[in-house]
Amino acid sequence: MAAEIVNPRNDSGTEGAPEEPFDPVFALHRGGKMAIQATVPLRDKDDLSLAYTPGVAKVCTAIAEQPELVHDYTWKSQVVAVVTDGTAVLGLGDIGPEASLPVMEGKAILFKQFGGVDAVPIALATTDTDEIVETVVRLAPSFGGVNLEDISAPRCFEIERRLQERLDIPVFHDDQHGTAIVTLAALRNAAKLTGRSLGDLRAVISGAGAAGVAIAKFLLEAGLGDVAVADRKGIVSRDREDLTDVKREIADLTNKAGISGTLESALAGADVFIGVSGGTVPEAAVASMAPNAFVFAMANPTPEVHPDVAHKYAAVVATGRSDYPNQINNVLAFPGIFAGALQVRASRITEGMKIAAANAIADVVGDQLAADCVIPSPFDERVAPAVATAVAAAARAEGVARR
């Protein structure tokens, strides 16, 4: 059934029409959530001659002669393209480019609000991998970085890889890496709270899409003891013959314990559950986890394990929702990551930069560490600057910084 469309301001203009209910969500979105604003004055002909002709020609000529000056005399070094094809929007799925725009606008204003980074939403009218790559490559001269958003798996993996190979600016698929970074930050602090290290933990991830695959790889890179990934058909393991190329890679990298079968059976004795798939995990499976387990049930709006159930058995519970403690929210990562990368004109975002971001997020918690506070609030003003500083330092250390 189609979504009900309401007129939030009751301004249909139809005389005698019944009054429709006011909806604050539609009211907030009317006209969009962002605008372009000039940063220089245009008060008179002198201002105009400096900002546009004839003065602008002098700047154009200088950039033509020394291309690196584009970073100093245009907005390139402080603006990100937020690019989608509308195929994996929130939990709504493939809703198309136009319907994705409210989310892309939202992402753009989060960049600005939390990281001081300007961002432009770009929704593409194609789902063809080659066309997306070629389009972004042609747009890239205007931007200092590319944030890929809500592009369905497995295409998102290839698109990100090919773009980073062809561009000399950071390309970052937030659904993968932002989620993984914030998850690692929360997991580090949960382990610290319970006197364990990442190497002591065995995790089970529900979901083998973009987020699940990225989280599994990233946690192993950071030193997690073991992790098994489950899709709709059960644990992704080498004995399965129905795996995609991406899932075959995951089967080779994960599941040292050699577990096969269902998600529920894998949870027996596991230390960590990470949910990025939706669905529901039976309470009995949660009860079978190891003592002092962690349940990160991040599906929105309905977590895979309801927090009330999780708290019966887990030492630390996290969700993707803002109305419960320990929200695993990507806004803790991407604004600061791009702010740091742009600050040093990084050519890419490396694994070391991602780990530095996760550590910075975890460290912000500091003395506040508790079962209901293993991750900072998205509104903690310390987060983005700490992440930016850590990412910039890591970029310099890894040789991808250009200033």
XYZ file of C-alpha atoms in Angstrom:
403
model
C 0.000 0.000 0.000
C 1.297 3.449 -0.873
C 2.339 5.749 1.965
C -0.296 8.260 3.013
C 0.645 11.749 1.856
C -0.538 14.532 4.090
C -0.517 18.290 3.656
C 1.291 19.476 6.794
C 0.251 23.105 6.369
C -3.346 22.476 5.287
C -2.713 24.646 2.238
C -4.255 22.522 -0.468
C -6.102 25.542 -1.769
C -9.250 23.521 -2.340
C -12.221 25.361 -0.922
C -14.307 23.182 1.325
C -11.750 20.360 1.408
C -11.551 18.532 4.745
C -8.701 19.672 6.979
C -5.805 17.207 6.890
C -3.743 16.306 9.967
C -0.581 18.295 10.664
C 2.537 16.142 10.368
C 5.712 17.745 11.788
C 7.928 15.443 9.719
C 6.518 16.728 6.442
C 6.524 20.271 7.801
C 10.247 20.082 8.546
C 11.088 18.684 5.105
C 8.998 21.129 3.061
C 11.330 22.898 0.637
C 14.244 20.650 1.584
C 16.641 20.803 4.522
C 19.586 22.711 3.061
C 20.609 25.605 0.815
C 23.711 27.135 -0.769
C 24.989 30.251 0.968
C 27.625 32.701 -0.257
C 30.703 33.198 1.930
C 31.720 36.522 0.379
C 29.780 39.801 0.124
C 28.067 40.966 -3.083
C 27.104 44.496 -2.080
C 28.149 46.541 -5.099
C 29.998 46.487 -8.432
C 33.386 46.272 -6.721
C 32.386 43.105 -4.883
C 30.963 41.698 -8.112
C 34.154 42.422 -10.027
C 36.172 40.517 -7.419
C 33.841 37.547 -6.999
C 33.044 37.215 -10.688
C 34.316 38.987 -13.794
C 36.899 40.316 -14.293
C 38.656 39.296 -11.065
C 37.765 35.622 -11.205
C 39.764 35.202 -14.411
C 42.992 35.861 -12.515
C 42.231 32.978 -10.137
C 41.233 30.669 -13.009
C 44.510 31.380 -14.779
C 46.525 30.698 -11.640
C 44.793 27.342 -11.135
C 45.329 26.416 -14.790
C 49.039 27.052 -14.330
C 49.256 25.376 -10.888
C 46.373 22.888 -10.517
C 47.027 22.297 -6.811
C 45.866 25.875 -6.131
C 42.290 24.676 -6.656
C 42.365 23.579 -3.014
C 43.196 27.102 -1.827
C 40.982 29.200 -4.060
C 37.792 27.126 -4.437
C 35.569 25.135 -2.120
C 37.024 21.797 -3.339
C 39.106 21.143 -0.227
C 36.126 21.412 2.111
C 33.236 19.800 0.266
C 32.100 16.183 -0.122
C 29.783 14.616 -2.703
C 27.151 12.388 -1.073
C 26.351 9.951 -3.885
C 23.589 7.357 -4.102
C 21.552 5.426 -6.623
C 18.664 4.947 -4.195
C 18.866 1.144 -4.140
C 19.385 0.502 -0.404
C 17.859 3.457 1.439
C 17.574 2.967 5.207
C 15.307 -0.043 5.710
C 13.169 0.982 2.744
C 15.244 -0.747 0.085
C 15.269 0.174 -3.599
C 13.080 3.283 -3.686
C 14.873 5.188 -6.436
C 16.956 8.377 -6.635
C 14.205 10.948 -6.064
C 12.874 9.223 -2.963
C 16.416 8.948 -1.591
C 16.991 12.705 -1.620
C 15.570 13.423 1.871
C 18.137 10.994 3.294
C 20.982 12.452 1.227
C 20.043 15.969 2.332
C 20.008 14.714 5.902
C 23.466 13.228 5.479
C 24.718 16.524 4.072
C 23.476 18.585 7.006
C 25.006 16.068 9.440
C 28.360 16.609 7.722
C 28.001 20.343 8.272
C 26.539 20.275 11.775
C 28.927 17.764 13.308
C 32.100 18.088 11.214
C 31.975 21.553 9.675
C 32.211 19.902 6.254
C 30.057 21.078 3.350
C 28.356 18.314 1.393
C 26.215 18.099 -1.739
C 23.592 15.356 -2.226
C 23.800 13.677 -5.633
C 21.176 11.057 -6.523
C 21.957 9.256 -9.778
C 19.355 7.960 -12.238
C 21.214 4.726 -12.910
C 21.966 1.502 -11.067
C 24.579 0.346 -13.580
C 27.959 -0.058 -11.894
C 29.950 1.209 -14.886
C 27.718 4.259 -15.309
C 27.922 5.155 -11.609
C 31.718 4.900 -11.623
C 32.063 6.972 -14.797
C 29.635 9.615 -13.556
C 31.399 10.079 -10.217
C 34.813 10.201 -11.895
C 33.560 13.027 -14.105
C 32.080 14.911 -11.148
C 35.154 14.465 -8.945
C 37.077 17.643 -9.927
C 34.498 19.659 -7.957
C 34.926 17.754 -4.690
C 37.512 16.924 -2.039
C 35.932 13.571 -1.203
C 33.134 11.156 -2.116
C 30.776 9.600 0.425
C 28.901 6.681 -1.154
C 25.541 6.138 0.466
C 22.698 3.616 0.290
C 23.999 1.629 -2.695
C 23.016 -2.010 -2.536
C 25.440 -4.905 -2.100
C 27.338 -6.443 -3.771
C 27.645 -3.550 -6.270
C 28.707 -1.147 -3.521
C 31.960 -3.055 -2.970
C 33.028 -2.871 -6.614
C 31.925 0.753 -7.015
C 33.971 1.879 -4.030
C 37.025 -0.122 -5.102
C 36.997 1.125 -8.680
C 36.442 4.737 -7.686
C 39.308 4.710 -5.229
C 41.567 3.187 -7.893
C 40.730 5.997 -10.317
C 40.488 9.008 -8.014
C 43.086 10.732 -5.848
C 40.551 11.862 -3.237
C 38.973 9.862 -0.399
C 36.117 7.541 -1.374
C 34.208 6.175 1.605
C 31.121 3.955 1.632
C 29.617 4.914 4.965
C 27.191 1.995 5.174
C 30.246 -0.245 5.298
C 33.000 1.604 7.066
C 31.136 4.108 9.221
C 29.141 1.305 10.802
C 32.261 -0.809 11.279
C 34.219 2.036 12.880
C 31.554 2.893 15.445
C 30.970 -0.791 16.183
C 34.679 -1.290 16.903
C 34.715 1.761 19.188
C 31.806 0.401 21.231
C 33.271 -3.102 21.303
C 36.652 -1.843 22.527
C 35.020 -0.091 25.442
C 32.701 -3.007 26.228
C 35.716 -5.318 26.354
C 37.593 -2.849 28.557
C 34.620 -2.579 30.910
C 34.537 -6.350 31.401
C 38.301 -6.798 31.688
C 38.841 -8.458 28.317
C 40.670 -7.706 25.086
C 39.345 -7.985 21.539
C 41.418 -11.123 21.089
C 39.421 -12.841 23.842
C 36.116 -12.438 21.999
C 34.170 -14.565 19.555
C 31.464 -12.673 17.681
C 28.497 -13.601 15.511
C 27.237 -11.111 12.924
C 23.695 -11.322 11.595
C 23.775 -9.897 8.077
C 26.169 -10.466 5.191
C 25.441 -7.264 3.298
C 27.585 -4.153 3.102
C 27.660 -3.472 6.850
C 28.061 -7.084 7.971
C 30.925 -7.807 5.588
C 32.759 -4.588 6.456
C 32.325 -5.087 10.206
C 33.679 -8.636 10.014
C 36.781 -7.596 8.058
C 37.412 -4.548 10.210
C 37.065 -6.327 13.546
C 39.498 -9.021 12.419
C 41.918 -6.314 11.252
C 41.645 -4.764 14.725
C 42.473 -8.068 16.452
C 39.134 -9.745 17.242
C 39.567 -13.383 18.240
C 37.034 -14.847 15.819
C 33.828 -13.928 14.021
C 31.180 -15.850 12.122
C 28.815 -14.130 9.688
C 25.288 -15.307 8.996
C 22.944 -14.561 6.112
C 19.369 -15.752 5.560
C 20.588 -19.295 4.905
C 22.792 -19.582 7.986
C 26.484 -19.261 8.738
C 28.670 -18.234 5.793
C 31.093 -21.163 5.685
C 33.343 -22.870 3.170
C 31.077 -25.927 2.934
C 28.303 -23.874 1.304
C 27.986 -23.956 -2.479
C 25.650 -20.974 -2.866
C 28.065 -18.184 -1.952
C 28.738 -15.048 -3.984
C 32.327 -13.949 -4.562
C 32.082 -11.547 -1.619
C 30.704 -14.232 0.681
C 33.353 -16.718 -0.426
C 35.983 -14.177 0.594
C 34.267 -13.760 3.969
C 34.129 -17.545 4.411
C 37.908 -17.680 3.895
C 38.615 -14.823 6.320
C 36.224 -15.673 9.153
C 34.905 -18.546 11.240
C 38.114 -20.081 12.542
C 35.952 -22.316 14.714
C 34.462 -23.940 11.596
C 30.862 -23.377 12.658
C 28.097 -24.213 10.202
C 24.346 -24.258 10.460
C 22.063 -21.583 11.851
C 22.704 -18.224 13.450
C 21.055 -19.506 16.613
C 23.423 -22.451 16.916
C 26.435 -20.180 16.352
C 25.366 -17.952 19.255
C 25.864 -20.771 21.756
C 28.858 -19.684 23.848
C 29.495 -16.572 21.725
C 30.709 -13.408 23.425
C 29.255 -10.879 20.992
C 26.141 -10.590 18.833
C 26.151 -7.880 16.160
C 22.898 -7.409 14.267
C 22.803 -5.480 10.977
C 20.115 -7.392 9.163
C 16.717 -7.024 10.772
C 14.794 -10.163 11.653
C 14.375 -11.488 15.169
C 16.714 -13.585 17.280
C 14.930 -15.973 19.659
C 15.433 -15.279 23.341
C 16.702 -18.819 23.880
C 19.580 -18.166 21.492
C 20.530 -14.992 23.379
C 20.360 -16.922 26.654
C 22.846 -19.461 25.247
C 25.587 -16.851 24.821
C 28.633 -16.723 27.102
C 28.524 -14.917 30.462
C 29.118 -11.142 30.227
C 28.116 -11.183 26.569
C 27.548 -8.090 24.435
C 24.433 -7.652 22.313
C 24.684 -4.979 19.612
C 21.295 -5.269 17.898
C 21.404 -2.391 15.441
C 18.443 -2.889 13.103
C 16.082 0.088 12.883
C 13.398 0.650 13.949
C 13.097 -2.843 15.467
C 16.312 -4.338 16.893
C 16.980 -8.026 16.256
C 16.918 -8.475 20.046
C 14.724 -6.152 22.058
C 16.811 -4.328 24.691
C 14.584 -5.623 27.498
C 15.378 -9.178 26.431
C 19.053 -8.477 25.832
C 19.519 -6.959 29.293
C 18.475 -10.252 30.877
C 21.592 -11.958 29.587
C 24.127 -9.384 28.353
C 26.605 -7.186 30.207
C 26.435 -4.493 27.511
C 23.546 -3.759 25.150
C 23.672 -1.387 22.186
C 21.178 -0.550 19.446
C 20.890 1.703 16.425
C 18.123 3.729 18.058
C 18.405 7.118 19.700
C 15.904 6.305 22.466
C 18.142 3.692 24.128
C 21.650 4.029 25.588
C 24.684 3.082 23.506
C 23.431 4.126 20.088
C 25.723 2.833 17.318
C 25.361 5.872 15.079
C 27.530 6.528 12.021
C 27.392 10.267 12.683
C 30.050 9.626 15.320
C 32.444 8.700 12.507
C 31.956 10.160 9.047
C 31.962 13.927 9.808
C 35.246 13.743 11.692
C 36.801 11.275 9.264
C 36.204 13.535 6.282
C 37.164 16.641 8.264
C 40.530 15.064 9.095
C 41.078 13.688 5.612
C 40.263 17.018 3.959
C 42.436 18.918 6.436
C 45.534 17.091 5.186
C 44.269 16.620 1.609
C 44.462 12.852 1.949
C 44.385 10.831 -1.250
C 42.413 8.012 0.382
C 41.085 6.733 3.688
C 43.246 3.830 4.844
C 42.571 1.030 7.305
C 44.912 2.782 9.732
C 42.869 5.964 9.500
C 39.684 3.996 10.205
C 41.207 2.303 13.248
C 42.468 5.684 14.476
C 38.916 7.020 14.160
C 37.490 4.092 16.143
C 40.073 4.541 18.897
C 39.375 8.276 19.078
C 35.627 7.683 19.439
C 36.213 5.101 22.171
C 38.632 7.370 24.040
C 36.094 10.204 24.243
C 34.063 8.115 26.715
C 36.964 8.187 29.191
C 35.963 8.096 32.847
C 32.275 7.902 31.943
C 32.697 4.278 30.852
C 29.784 2.166 32.102
C 27.456 -0.527 30.830
C 25.093 2.144 29.519
C 27.920 4.328 28.174
C 30.397 2.455 25.988
C 29.977 4.946 23.142
C 29.616 8.748 23.227
C 26.443 10.590 22.373
C 26.173 11.851 18.782
C 25.780 15.305 20.326
C 29.047 15.136 22.269
C 30.958 18.064 20.777
C 34.305 16.412 21.537
C 33.812 13.564 19.083
C 34.297 15.084 15.623
C 37.397 17.139 16.569
C 38.973 14.101 18.245
C 38.265 11.926 15.208
C 39.528 14.580 12.782
C 42.787 14.986 14.690
C 43.373 11.234 14.892
C 42.546 10.673 11.222
C 44.799 13.523 10.070
C 47.710 12.151 12.144
C 47.166 8.640 10.781
C 47.045 9.959 7.209
C 50.411 11.642 7.709
C 51.859 8.513 9.317
C 50.678 6.337 6.429
C 51.942 8.675 3.727
C 48.609 9.593 2.130
C 48.540 13.209 3.368
C 49.538 15.989 0.951
C 49.845 18.846 3.435
